[in-house]
Amino acid sequence: MMQISDSYNQKHSLFNAMNRFIAAVNNMDQTVMVPSLLRDVPLLDEKEVDSVRTAGNGPDAYFYDRDVYSYYVLLKSIRDDIEWGVFQAEDRRKDKVDITALDLSRMEKEGEGEDLEKLFHYHLSGLHTVLSKLTRKANTLTNRYKQEIGIGSWGH
């Protein structure tokens, strides 16, 4: 039998974060019936763009000059990488740089002499944070699409 503390801890697990992200992207994908309508629609409104520009090169700076369509494609690509694996995704997308065995051995050597448990927890925490942000972005994109096609009050 699962205890309350177990369900609380599971809520914050990487597995659940990935599932929430995949569900948000699937919802976005099912909602966006005509992705081309997203072209040239800014993801951020002007007030948000101004605050990101004045903040400098923060994590949101990547998104201020992108349209909703490019972000839609990016979110779907990340979902596919999670579902199919990075190496299989690289085989599907020839326009990306291939990760070779040499690159993998270099990455493994960089980890030598470090506390691997600390390194694991550092990256796990970072991945969880990024997945949470991507999930919010997918939900924002879905709502933005609904506003663009005039069904902004649905699902609220």
CSV table of C-alpha atoms in Angstrom, one decimal:
chain,number,residue,atom,x,y,z
A,1,MET,CA,0.0,0.0,0.0
A,2,MET,CA,1.3,3.4,-0.9
A,3,GLN,CA,1.7,5.9,1.9
A,4,ILE,CA,0.9,9.6,1.6
A,5,SER,CA,4.6,10.6,1.7
A,6,ASP,CA,5.3,8.1,-1.2
A,7,SER,CA,2.7,9.7,-3.4
A,8,TYR,CA,4.1,13.2,-2.6
A,9,ASN,CA,7.6,12.1,-3.5
A,10,GLN,CA,6.3,10.4,-6.7
A,11,LYS,CA,4.6,13.6,-7.7
A,12,HIS,CA,8.1,15.1,-7.9
A,13,SER,CA,9.8,12.2,-9.7
A,14,LEU,CA,11.5,12.6,-13.0
A,15,PHE,CA,9.2,9.9,-14.5
A,16,ASN,CA,6.1,11.9,-13.5
A,17,ALA,CA,7.7,15.2,-14.8
A,18,MET,CA,8.4,13.5,-18.2
A,19,ASN,CA,4.8,12.1,-18.2
A,20,ARG,CA,3.3,15.6,-17.5
A,21,PHE,CA,5.5,17.1,-20.3
A,22,ILE,CA,4.5,14.4,-22.8
A,23,ALA,CA,0.8,14.8,-21.8
A,24,ALA,CA,1.0,18.6,-22.3
A,25,VAL,CA,2.7,18.2,-25.7
A,26,ASN,CA,0.2,15.5,-26.7
A,27,ASN,CA,-2.6,17.9,-25.7
A,28,MET,CA,-1.0,20.7,-27.6
A,29,ASP,CA,-0.6,18.5,-30.6
A,30,GLN,CA,-4.2,17.4,-30.5
A,31,THR,CA,-5.4,21.0,-30.0
A,32,VAL,CA,-3.4,22.5,-32.8
A,33,MET,CA,-5.2,21.3,-35.9
A,34,VAL,CA,-3.5,23.8,-38.3
A,35,PRO,CA,0.1,24.3,-37.2
A,36,SER,CA,0.8,26.8,-40.0
A,37,LEU,CA,-1.5,29.3,-38.2
A,38,LEU,CA,1.2,29.5,-35.6
A,39,ARG,CA,3.7,31.0,-38.0
A,40,ASP,CA,4.7,34.6,-37.2
A,41,VAL,CA,2.7,34.6,-34.0
A,42,PRO,CA,5.0,35.7,-31.2
A,43,LEU,CA,5.1,33.4,-28.2
A,44,LEU,CA,5.5,36.3,-25.8
A,45,ASP,CA,3.5,39.5,-25.9
A,46,GLU,CA,5.3,42.8,-26.2
A,47,LYS,CA,5.5,43.4,-22.4
A,48,GLU,CA,7.1,40.0,-21.8
A,49,VAL,CA,9.6,40.6,-24.7
A,50,ASP,CA,10.6,43.9,-23.2
A,51,SER,CA,11.2,42.4,-19.8
A,52,VAL,CA,13.2,39.5,-21.3
A,53,ARG,CA,15.3,41.9,-23.3
A,54,THR,CA,16.1,44.1,-20.3
A,55,ALA,CA,16.9,41.0,-18.2
A,56,GLY,CA,19.7,40.1,-20.6
A,57,ASN,CA,20.6,36.5,-21.6
A,58,GLY,CA,18.5,34.6,-19.1
A,59,PRO,CA,16.9,31.3,-19.9
A,60,ASP,CA,13.9,32.9,-21.5
A,61,ALA,CA,16.0,35.0,-23.9
A,62,TYR,CA,16.1,32.1,-26.3
A,63,PHE,CA,12.3,32.4,-26.8
A,64,TYR,CA,11.7,36.1,-27.2
A,65,ASP,CA,12.4,36.3,-30.9
A,66,ARG,CA,10.8,33.0,-31.8
A,67,ASP,CA,7.3,32.5,-33.2
A,68,VAL,CA,4.8,30.0,-31.8
A,69,TYR,CA,5.3,27.6,-34.7
A,70,SER,CA,9.1,27.2,-34.1
A,71,TYR,CA,8.4,26.5,-30.5
A,72,TYR,CA,5.6,24.0,-31.4
A,73,VAL,CA,8.1,22.1,-33.6
A,74,LEU,CA,10.8,22.2,-30.8
A,75,LEU,CA,8.4,20.9,-28.1
A,76,LYS,CA,7.3,18.0,-30.4
A,77,SER,CA,11.0,17.2,-31.2
A,78,ILE,CA,11.8,17.1,-27.5
A,79,ARG,CA,8.8,14.8,-26.8
A,80,ASP,CA,10.0,12.5,-29.6
A,81,ASP,CA,13.5,12.4,-28.1
A,82,ILE,CA,12.1,11.4,-24.7
A,83,GLU,CA,9.7,8.8,-26.2
A,84,TRP,CA,12.1,7.3,-28.7
A,85,GLY,CA,15.5,8.0,-27.2
A,86,VAL,CA,18.2,10.5,-28.2
A,87,PHE,CA,20.1,8.0,-30.4
A,88,GLN,CA,17.1,6.9,-32.3
A,89,ALA,CA,16.0,10.5,-32.7
A,90,GLU,CA,19.5,11.3,-34.2
A,91,ASP,CA,18.9,8.5,-36.7
A,92,ARG,CA,15.6,10.1,-37.7
A,93,ARG,CA,16.9,13.6,-38.0
A,94,LYS,CA,19.9,13.8,-40.2
A,95,ASP,CA,20.2,17.6,-39.9
A,96,LYS,CA,21.6,17.3,-36.4
A,97,VAL,CA,25.2,16.5,-35.4
A,98,ASP,CA,25.7,12.8,-34.8
A,99,ILE,CA,26.9,11.7,-31.4
A,100,THR,CA,29.8,9.3,-32.0
A,101,ALA,CA,31.4,6.7,-29.8
A,102,LEU,CA,34.3,9.0,-29.5
A,103,ASP,CA,32.0,11.8,-28.1
A,104,LEU,CA,30.6,9.3,-25.6
A,105,SER,CA,34.0,8.1,-24.4
A,106,ARG,CA,35.0,11.8,-24.0
A,107,MET,CA,31.9,12.5,-21.9
A,108,GLU,CA,32.6,9.4,-19.7
A,109,LYS,CA,36.2,10.5,-19.1
A,110,GLU,CA,35.0,14.0,-18.1
A,111,GLY,CA,33.0,12.3,-15.3
A,112,GLU,CA,36.1,10.5,-13.9
A,113,GLY,CA,37.2,11.7,-10.5
A,114,GLU,CA,33.9,13.4,-9.8
A,115,ASP,CA,31.4,12.4,-7.2
A,116,LEU,CA,29.0,10.6,-9.6
A,117,GLU,CA,26.1,10.7,-7.2
A,118,LYS,CA,26.4,14.4,-6.8
A,119,LEU,CA,26.7,14.8,-10.6
A,120,PHE,CA,23.7,12.5,-11.1
A,121,HIS,CA,21.5,14.5,-8.7
A,122,TYR,CA,22.7,17.8,-10.2
A,123,HIS,CA,21.6,16.7,-13.7
A,124,LEU,CA,18.4,15.1,-12.4
A,125,SER,CA,17.4,18.3,-10.7
A,126,GLY,CA,18.3,20.3,-13.8
A,127,LEU,CA,16.3,17.9,-16.1
A,128,HIS,CA,13.3,18.1,-13.8
A,129,THR,CA,13.4,21.9,-13.8
A,130,VAL,CA,13.7,22.0,-17.6
A,131,LEU,CA,10.9,19.5,-18.1
A,132,SER,CA,8.6,21.6,-15.7
A,133,LYS,CA,9.4,24.7,-17.7
A,134,LEU,CA,8.8,22.9,-21.0
A,135,THR,CA,5.5,21.6,-19.7
A,136,ARG,CA,4.4,25.1,-18.8
A,137,LYS,CA,5.5,26.4,-22.3
A,138,ALA,CA,3.5,23.6,-24.0
A,139,ASN,CA,0.4,24.5,-22.0
A,140,THR,CA,1.0,28.2,-22.8
A,141,LEU,CA,1.3,27.4,-26.5
A,142,THR,CA,-1.9,25.4,-26.4
A,143,ASN,CA,-3.8,28.3,-24.8
A,144,ARG,CA,-2.2,30.8,-27.2
A,145,TYR,CA,-3.4,28.7,-30.1
A,146,LYS,CA,-6.9,28.6,-28.7
A,147,GLN,CA,-6.9,32.4,-28.4
A,148,GLU,CA,-5.7,32.8,-32.0
A,149,ILE,CA,-8.5,30.7,-33.4
A,150,GLY,CA,-11.1,32.2,-31.1
A,151,ILE,CA,-11.7,29.4,-28.6
A,152,GLY,CA,-9.7,31.0,-25.7
A,153,SER,CA,-12.4,30.4,-23.1
A,154,TRP,CA,-12.6,26.6,-23.7
A,155,GLY,CA,-10.9,24.3,-21.2
A,156,HIS,CA,-10.6,27.0,-18.5
